[in-house]
Amino acid sequence: MHLITARLRAPGADDCRPPPAPLMRARELHDLVLALAAPADGIEHVYSEASPAGIDLCFFILQPTPDEAASAADRLCRRCIAATPRLAGWSLDGCGTGRVPHLPGVPGSVLPLQAADSRRGLSRN
């Protein structure tokens, strides 16, 4: 499973002030992502949060490689933009592994991921 992050940028938004209304709320985008996800996308979980630039998404995706997981998230984000009139003018502003686009006070932080067994000091068998 891979953690992939993405940001959907609202039209007229920047990283300092909220985008102009009307906006799709983070929970609405979360629900839309799940509704448009195909089984081949491998989406296991999605987290969404509003940011000054738009909406940040974190995907947990079952794909063989990080690149395939990032491609699946990229296609799904673009599918959402194309299928939803309320997202007209929105853009995909990055999609990739390991970067958490919005943590309060830590913009662009890196979130190290480890398997649960390695955090507990257990060996993998």
XYZ file of N, CA, C and O in Angstrom:
500
model
N 0.856 -1.178 0.000
C 0.000 0.000 0.000
C 0.898 1.235 0.000
O 1.932 1.255 0.651
N 0.472 2.235 -0.739
C 1.268 3.451 -0.880
C 0.452 4.674 -0.482
O -0.746 4.742 -0.745
N 1.131 5.633 0.140
C 0.529 6.925 0.478
C 0.828 7.881 -0.664
O 1.990 8.119 -1.006
N -0.226 8.403 -1.257
C -0.098 9.367 -2.345
C -0.852 10.626 -1.935
O -1.979 10.552 -1.453
N -0.233 11.768 -2.109
C -0.883 13.032 -1.785
C -1.113 13.839 -3.053
O -0.373 13.715 -4.032
N -2.150 14.643 -3.006
C -2.483 15.499 -4.152
C -3.156 16.760 -3.630
O -3.705 16.776 -2.529
N -3.103 17.789 -4.433
C -3.822 19.021 -4.119
C -4.640 19.416 -5.335
O -4.123 19.514 -6.438
N -5.929 19.622 -5.120
C -6.779 20.199 -6.149
C -6.880 21.682 -5.843
O -7.343 22.076 -4.772
N -6.374 22.488 -6.770
C -6.322 23.936 -6.562
C -7.579 24.583 -7.116
O -7.955 24.373 -8.254
N -8.197 25.378 -6.269
C -9.393 26.121 -6.667
C -8.988 27.303 -7.542
O -7.910 27.870 -7.371
N -9.859 27.690 -8.480
C -9.520 28.857 -9.311
C -9.416 30.112 -8.450
O -10.220 30.332 -7.554
N -8.378 30.894 -8.696
C -8.196 32.138 -7.949
C -7.581 31.954 -6.576
O -7.432 32.912 -5.832
N -7.193 30.725 -6.225
C -6.623 30.474 -4.897
C -5.116 30.630 -4.924
O -4.473 30.431 -5.933
N -4.585 30.996 -3.784
C -3.141 30.941 -3.595
C -2.897 30.339 -2.220
O -3.827 29.942 -1.536
N -1.648 30.256 -1.811
C -1.339 29.592 -0.545
C -1.511 30.498 0.671
O -1.245 30.075 1.787
N -1.931 31.737 0.477
C -2.021 32.678 1.595
C -3.445 33.025 2.003
O -3.696 33.289 3.161
N -4.353 33.054 1.059
C -5.716 33.433 1.414
C -6.701 32.427 0.831
O -6.421 31.788 -0.178
N -7.832 32.292 1.453
C -8.814 31.316 0.973
C -9.286 31.650 -0.434
O -9.343 32.811 -0.818
N -9.619 30.603 -1.209
C -10.142 30.860 -2.549
C -11.530 31.466 -2.481
O -12.222 31.353 -1.478
N -11.919 32.138 -3.543
C -13.245 32.744 -3.548
C -14.343 31.682 -3.582
O -14.145 30.584 -4.071
N -15.494 32.006 -3.059
C -16.650 31.108 -3.079
C -17.229 31.115 -4.489
O -16.987 32.040 -5.250
N -17.994 30.167 -4.920
C -18.361 28.962 -4.178
C -17.296 27.886 -4.321
O -16.673 27.755 -5.352
N -17.125 27.140 -3.293
C -16.123 26.082 -3.243
C -16.769 24.749 -2.960
O -17.773 24.674 -2.269
N -16.180 23.711 -3.440
C -16.591 22.389 -3.015
C -15.925 22.130 -1.667
O -14.746 22.434 -1.491
N -16.663 21.637 -0.723
C -16.100 21.350 0.592
C -15.287 20.059 0.551
O -15.508 19.205 -0.306
N -14.331 19.942 1.458
C -13.435 18.786 1.490
C -14.216 17.479 1.590
O -13.896 16.507 0.909
N -15.245 17.441 2.408
C -16.023 16.209 2.569
C -16.764 15.844 1.273
O -16.861 14.671 0.919
N -17.239 16.848 0.561
C -17.908 16.583 -0.718
C -16.930 15.980 -1.735
O -17.285 15.050 -2.468
N -15.704 16.509 -1.767
C -14.703 15.980 -2.687
C -14.328 14.559 -2.277
O -14.180 13.677 -3.121
N -14.188 14.329 -0.990
C -13.906 12.986 -0.475
C -14.950 12.002 -0.985
O -14.633 10.935 -1.517
N -16.216 12.355 -0.832
C -17.300 11.482 -1.267
C -17.294 11.296 -2.787
O -17.557 10.201 -3.287
N -16.977 12.350 -3.528
C -16.912 12.267 -4.983
C -15.795 11.322 -5.420
O -15.979 10.498 -6.320
N -14.633 11.449 -4.790
C -13.501 10.567 -5.109
C -13.907 9.112 -4.936
O -13.681 8.274 -5.810
N -14.535 8.803 -3.820
C -14.936 7.419 -3.570
C -16.001 6.955 -4.565
O -15.989 5.802 -5.003
N -16.897 7.849 -4.944
C -17.946 7.479 -5.896
C -17.376 7.217 -7.292
O -17.886 6.356 -8.014
N -16.324 7.941 -7.684
C -15.758 7.794 -9.026
C -14.603 6.801 -9.097
O -14.110 6.501 -10.187
N -14.159 6.296 -7.954
C -13.053 5.337 -7.938
C -13.502 4.006 -8.533
O -14.571 3.496 -8.214
N -12.678 3.476 -9.400
C -12.918 2.156 -9.982
C -12.118 1.127 -9.184
O -11.092 1.472 -8.577
N -12.552 -0.122 -9.170
C -11.790 -1.152 -8.442
C -10.321 -1.215 -8.873
O -9.437 -1.410 -8.035
N -10.034 -0.983 -10.159
C -8.649 -1.027 -10.644
C -7.785 0.088 -10.065
O -6.557 -0.015 -10.076
N -8.404 1.160 -9.550
C -7.622 2.248 -8.939
C -6.935 1.795 -7.654
O -5.914 2.351 -7.272
N -7.519 0.825 -6.965
C -6.905 0.310 -5.736
C -7.038 1.223 -4.537
O -6.254 1.143 -3.600
N -8.017 2.099 -4.522
C -8.182 3.050 -3.420
C -8.678 2.307 -2.184
O -9.717 1.673 -2.202
N -7.918 2.399 -1.104
C -8.306 1.788 0.163
C -8.895 2.812 1.124
O -9.788 2.498 1.887
N -8.351 4.027 1.100
C -8.801 5.074 2.020
C -8.436 6.424 1.415
O -7.426 6.550 0.739
N -9.256 7.414 1.696
C -8.992 8.788 1.246
C -9.223 9.717 2.421
O -10.203 9.581 3.158
N -8.319 10.666 2.605
C -8.466 11.727 3.602
C -8.460 13.038 2.844
O -7.652 13.236 1.931
N -9.350 13.940 3.187
C -9.390 15.241 2.517
C -9.438 16.354 3.545
O -10.032 16.200 4.611
N -8.798 17.471 3.196
C -8.786 18.632 4.086
C -8.689 19.900 3.252
O -7.892 19.975 2.313
N -9.500 20.879 3.604
C -9.438 22.171 2.922
C -8.153 22.891 3.312
O -7.706 22.812 4.448
N -7.555 23.562 2.349
C -6.369 24.376 2.591
C -6.613 25.729 1.936
O -7.573 25.886 1.182
N -5.768 26.713 2.188
C -5.971 28.004 1.524
C -5.936 27.904 0.003
O -6.507 28.730 -0.685
N -5.290 26.871 -0.531
C -5.173 26.737 -1.982
C -6.294 25.936 -2.618
O -6.481 25.997 -3.820
N -7.021 25.191 -1.856
C -8.065 24.326 -2.415
C -8.362 23.184 -1.468
O -8.713 23.403 -0.324
N -8.139 21.953 -1.944
C -8.372 20.774 -1.108
C -7.199 19.827 -1.265
O -6.791 19.485 -2.378
N -6.637 19.418 -0.140
C -5.550 18.448 -0.110
C -6.138 17.068 0.095
O -7.059 16.887 0.897
N -5.591 16.096 -0.609
C -6.048 14.716 -0.521
C -4.876 13.809 -0.186
O -3.765 14.001 -0.701
N -5.123 12.831 0.656
C -4.174 11.755 0.920
C -4.873 10.450 0.577
O -5.946 10.170 1.100
N -4.261 9.694 -0.311
C -4.801 8.414 -0.753
C -3.940 7.291 -0.197
O -2.711 7.384 -0.231
N -4.565 6.233 0.251
C -3.878 4.993 0.539
C -4.320 4.042 -0.565
O -5.499 3.720 -0.692
N -3.348 3.622 -1.380
C -3.657 2.920 -2.619
C -2.896 1.599 -2.687
O -1.681 1.568 -2.469
N -3.626 0.551 -3.033
C -3.016 -0.754 -3.271
C -2.644 -0.864 -4.752
O -3.503 -1.054 -5.600
N -1.376 -0.666 -5.029
C -0.815 -0.832 -6.367
C 0.579 -1.426 -6.181
O 1.195 -1.265 -5.125
N 1.117 -2.101 -7.196
C 2.420 -2.749 -7.036
C 3.592 -1.808 -6.755
O 4.514 -2.166 -6.027
N 3.577 -0.604 -7.335
C 4.705 0.320 -7.159
C 4.193 1.709 -6.791
O 3.040 2.046 -7.064
N 5.064 2.526 -6.202
C 4.669 3.909 -5.917
C 4.271 4.686 -7.174
O 3.335 5.483 -7.142
N 4.968 4.450 -8.279
C 4.627 5.154 -9.525
C 3.234 4.771 -10.021
O 2.477 5.634 -10.474
N 2.879 3.497 -9.938
C 1.545 3.074 -10.360
C 0.475 3.634 -9.427
O -0.615 4.007 -9.877
N 0.795 3.732 -8.145
C -0.155 4.322 -7.189
C -0.349 5.807 -7.482
O -1.474 6.309 -7.474
N 0.749 6.519 -7.757
C 0.644 7.943 -8.088
C -0.143 8.148 -9.377
O -0.953 9.076 -9.478
N 0.061 7.283 -10.358
C -0.689 7.384 -11.612
C -2.180 7.157 -11.383
O -3.017 7.848 -11.971
N -2.518 6.192 -10.528
C -3.929 5.924 -10.227
C -4.570 7.130 -9.548
O -5.690 7.523 -9.885
N -3.863 7.752 -8.598
C -4.393 8.931 -7.913
C -4.536 10.101 -8.883
O -5.533 10.827 -8.842
N -3.551 10.280 -9.745
C -3.594 11.347 -10.745
C -4.816 11.172 -11.659
O -5.574 12.130 -11.881
N -5.021 9.966 -12.177
C -6.176 9.707 -13.059
C -7.492 9.954 -12.328
O -8.424 10.534 -12.892
N -7.572 9.531 -11.071
C -8.802 9.705 -10.302
C -9.079 11.193 -10.047
O -10.218 11.652 -10.185
N -8.065 11.961 -9.719
C -8.257 13.404 -9.503
C -8.731 14.079 -10.794
O -9.654 14.896 -10.771
N -8.116 13.735 -11.897
C -8.514 14.317 -13.182
C -9.927 13.877 -13.571
O -10.684 14.658 -14.143
N -10.282 12.655 -13.235
C -11.640 12.164 -13.476
C -12.645 13.001 -12.693
O -13.704 13.354 -13.219
N -12.327 13.319 -11.452
C -13.217 14.141 -10.618
C -13.410 15.527 -11.225
O -14.533 16.029 -11.302
N -12.310 16.152 -11.649
C -12.394 17.489 -12.237
C -13.231 17.460 -13.514
O -14.087 18.323 -13.732
N -13.008 16.451 -14.353
C -13.716 16.371 -15.633
C -15.197 16.048 -15.469
O -16.022 16.492 -16.268
N -15.549 15.312 -14.430
C -16.926 14.825 -14.286
C -17.827 15.751 -13.486
O -19.024 15.510 -13.402
N -17.289 16.802 -12.900
C -18.055 17.593 -11.958
C -18.059 19.063 -12.335
O -17.027 19.740 -12.244
N -19.211 19.601 -12.729
C -19.274 21.025 -13.096
C -18.822 21.945 -11.962
O -18.270 23.023 -12.233
N -19.028 21.552 -10.712
C -18.597 22.411 -9.596
C -17.085 22.525 -9.499
O -16.570 23.395 -8.790
N -16.354 21.667 -10.197
C -14.897 21.755 -10.193
C -14.356 22.396 -11.476
O -13.157 22.348 -11.733
N -15.233 23.028 -12.244
C -14.789 23.733 -13.452
C -13.767 24.799 -13.060
O -13.974 25.571 -12.120
N -12.644 24.814 -13.736
C -11.589 25.777 -13.442
C -10.597 25.310 -12.399
O -9.572 25.947 -12.190
N -10.877 24.207 -11.715
C -9.932 23.656 -10.742
C -8.812 22.950 -11.500
O -8.962 22.570 -12.650
N -7.678 22.760 -10.824
C -6.555 22.067 -11.456
C -5.903 21.134 -10.443
O -6.039 21.309 -9.231
N -5.212 20.152 -10.969
C -4.433 19.245 -10.130
C -3.073 19.874 -9.942
O -2.340 20.094 -10.898
N -2.736 20.171 -8.707
C -1.495 20.875 -8.391
C -0.552 19.913 -7.673
O -0.270 20.056 -6.502
N -0.117 18.916 -8.374
C 0.824 17.967 -7.811
C 0.158 16.713 -7.294
O -0.929 16.752 -6.740
N 0.826 15.602 -7.512
C 0.342 14.309 -7.070
C 1.576 13.427 -6.952
O 2.327 13.293 -7.912
N 1.828 12.872 -5.772
C 3.022 12.048 -5.625
C 3.104 11.361 -4.279
O 2.171 11.411 -3.480
N 4.232 10.739 -4.030
C 4.433 9.951 -2.815
C 5.124 10.755 -1.727
O 5.950 11.605 -2.004
N 4.742 10.462 -0.502
C 5.479 10.923 0.661
C 5.328 12.362 1.089
O 5.613 12.684 2.224
N 4.902 13.257 0.224
C 4.774 14.668 0.601
C 3.372 14.899 1.151
O 2.389 14.572 0.520
N 3.306 15.459 2.349
C 2.014 15.810 2.926
C 1.801 17.283 2.641
O 2.524 18.132 3.159
N 0.847 17.633 1.765
C 0.751 19.016 1.312
C 0.331 20.009 2.370
O 0.657 21.160 2.275
N -0.385 19.591 3.397
C -0.852 20.586 4.364
C -0.892 19.989 5.763
O -1.784 19.240 6.090
N 0.125 20.317 6.545
C 0.099 20.054 7.973
C 0.250 21.409 8.636
O 1.147 22.156 8.285
N -0.641 21.751 9.573
C -0.559 23.084 10.177
C 0.843 23.389 10.683
O 1.423 22.619 11.447
N 1.391 24.487 10.207
C 2.698 24.937 10.650
C 3.873 24.249 9.975
O 5.007 24.597 10.208
N 3.617 23.237 9.149
C 4.696 22.510 8.510
C 4.364 22.296 7.034
O 4.093 21.189 6.608
N 4.333 23.361 6.232
C 3.948 23.204 4.824
C 4.929 22.323 4.071
O 6.136 22.428 4.259
N 4.396 21.424 3.269
C 5.224 20.561 2.449
C 6.049 19.578 3.236
O 7.109 19.178 2.817
N 5.583 19.165 4.416
C 6.367 18.254 5.225
C 6.458 16.878 4.600
O 5.645 16.500 3.803
N 7.445 16.154 5.027
C 7.595 14.775 4.579
C 7.183 13.875 5.725
O 7.599 14.050 6.864
N 6.343 12.915 5.414
C 5.848 11.984 6.408
C 6.519 10.645 6.167
O 6.221 9.969 5.187
N 7.455 10.230 7.044
C 8.086 8.927 6.826
C 7.102 7.815 7.160
O 6.407 7.871 8.167
N 7.037 6.823 6.297
C 6.148 5.693 6.515
C 6.980 4.448 6.784
O 7.975 4.211 6.122
N 6.552 3.681 7.760
C 7.182 2.408 8.069
C 6.088 1.378 8.250
O 4.980 1.717 8.645
N 6.421 0.141 8.012
C 5.462 -0.920 8.278
C 5.230 -1.002 9.780
O 6.128 -0.743 10.587
N 4.020 -1.346 10.174
C 3.676 -1.407 11.596
C 4.586 -2.351 12.354
O 4.998 -2.067 13.475
N 4.961 -3.482 11.750
C 5.806 -4.438 12.468
C 7.205 -3.878 12.712
O 7.809 -4.135 13.737
N 7.733 -3.048 11.816
C 9.060 -2.475 12.037
C 9.037 -1.408 13.122
O 10.015 -1.218 13.834
N 7.905 -0.703 13.273
C 7.805 0.281 14.354
C 7.778 -0.396 15.697
O 8.206 0.156 16.693
N 7.253 -1.607 15.750
C 7.178 -2.337 17.023
C 8.436 -3.149 17.283
O 8.523 -3.832 18.292
N 9.389 -3.123 16.362
C 10.599 -3.892 16.536
C 10.419 -5.372 16.234
O 11.230 -6.198 16.644
N 9.374 -5.725 15.500
C 9.126 -7.125 15.159
C 9.757 -7.443 13.821
O 9.851 -6.609 12.949
N 10.171 -8.665 13.670
C 10.720 -9.051 12.379
C 9.596 -9.488 11.453
O 8.553 -9.949 11.909
N 9.840 -9.374 10.174
C 8.863 -9.805 9.163
C 9.170 -11.228 8.770
O 10.278 -11.564 8.435
N 8.173 -12.050 8.781
C 8.344 -13.440 8.346
C 7.476 -13.718 7.168
O 6.443 -13.343 6.982
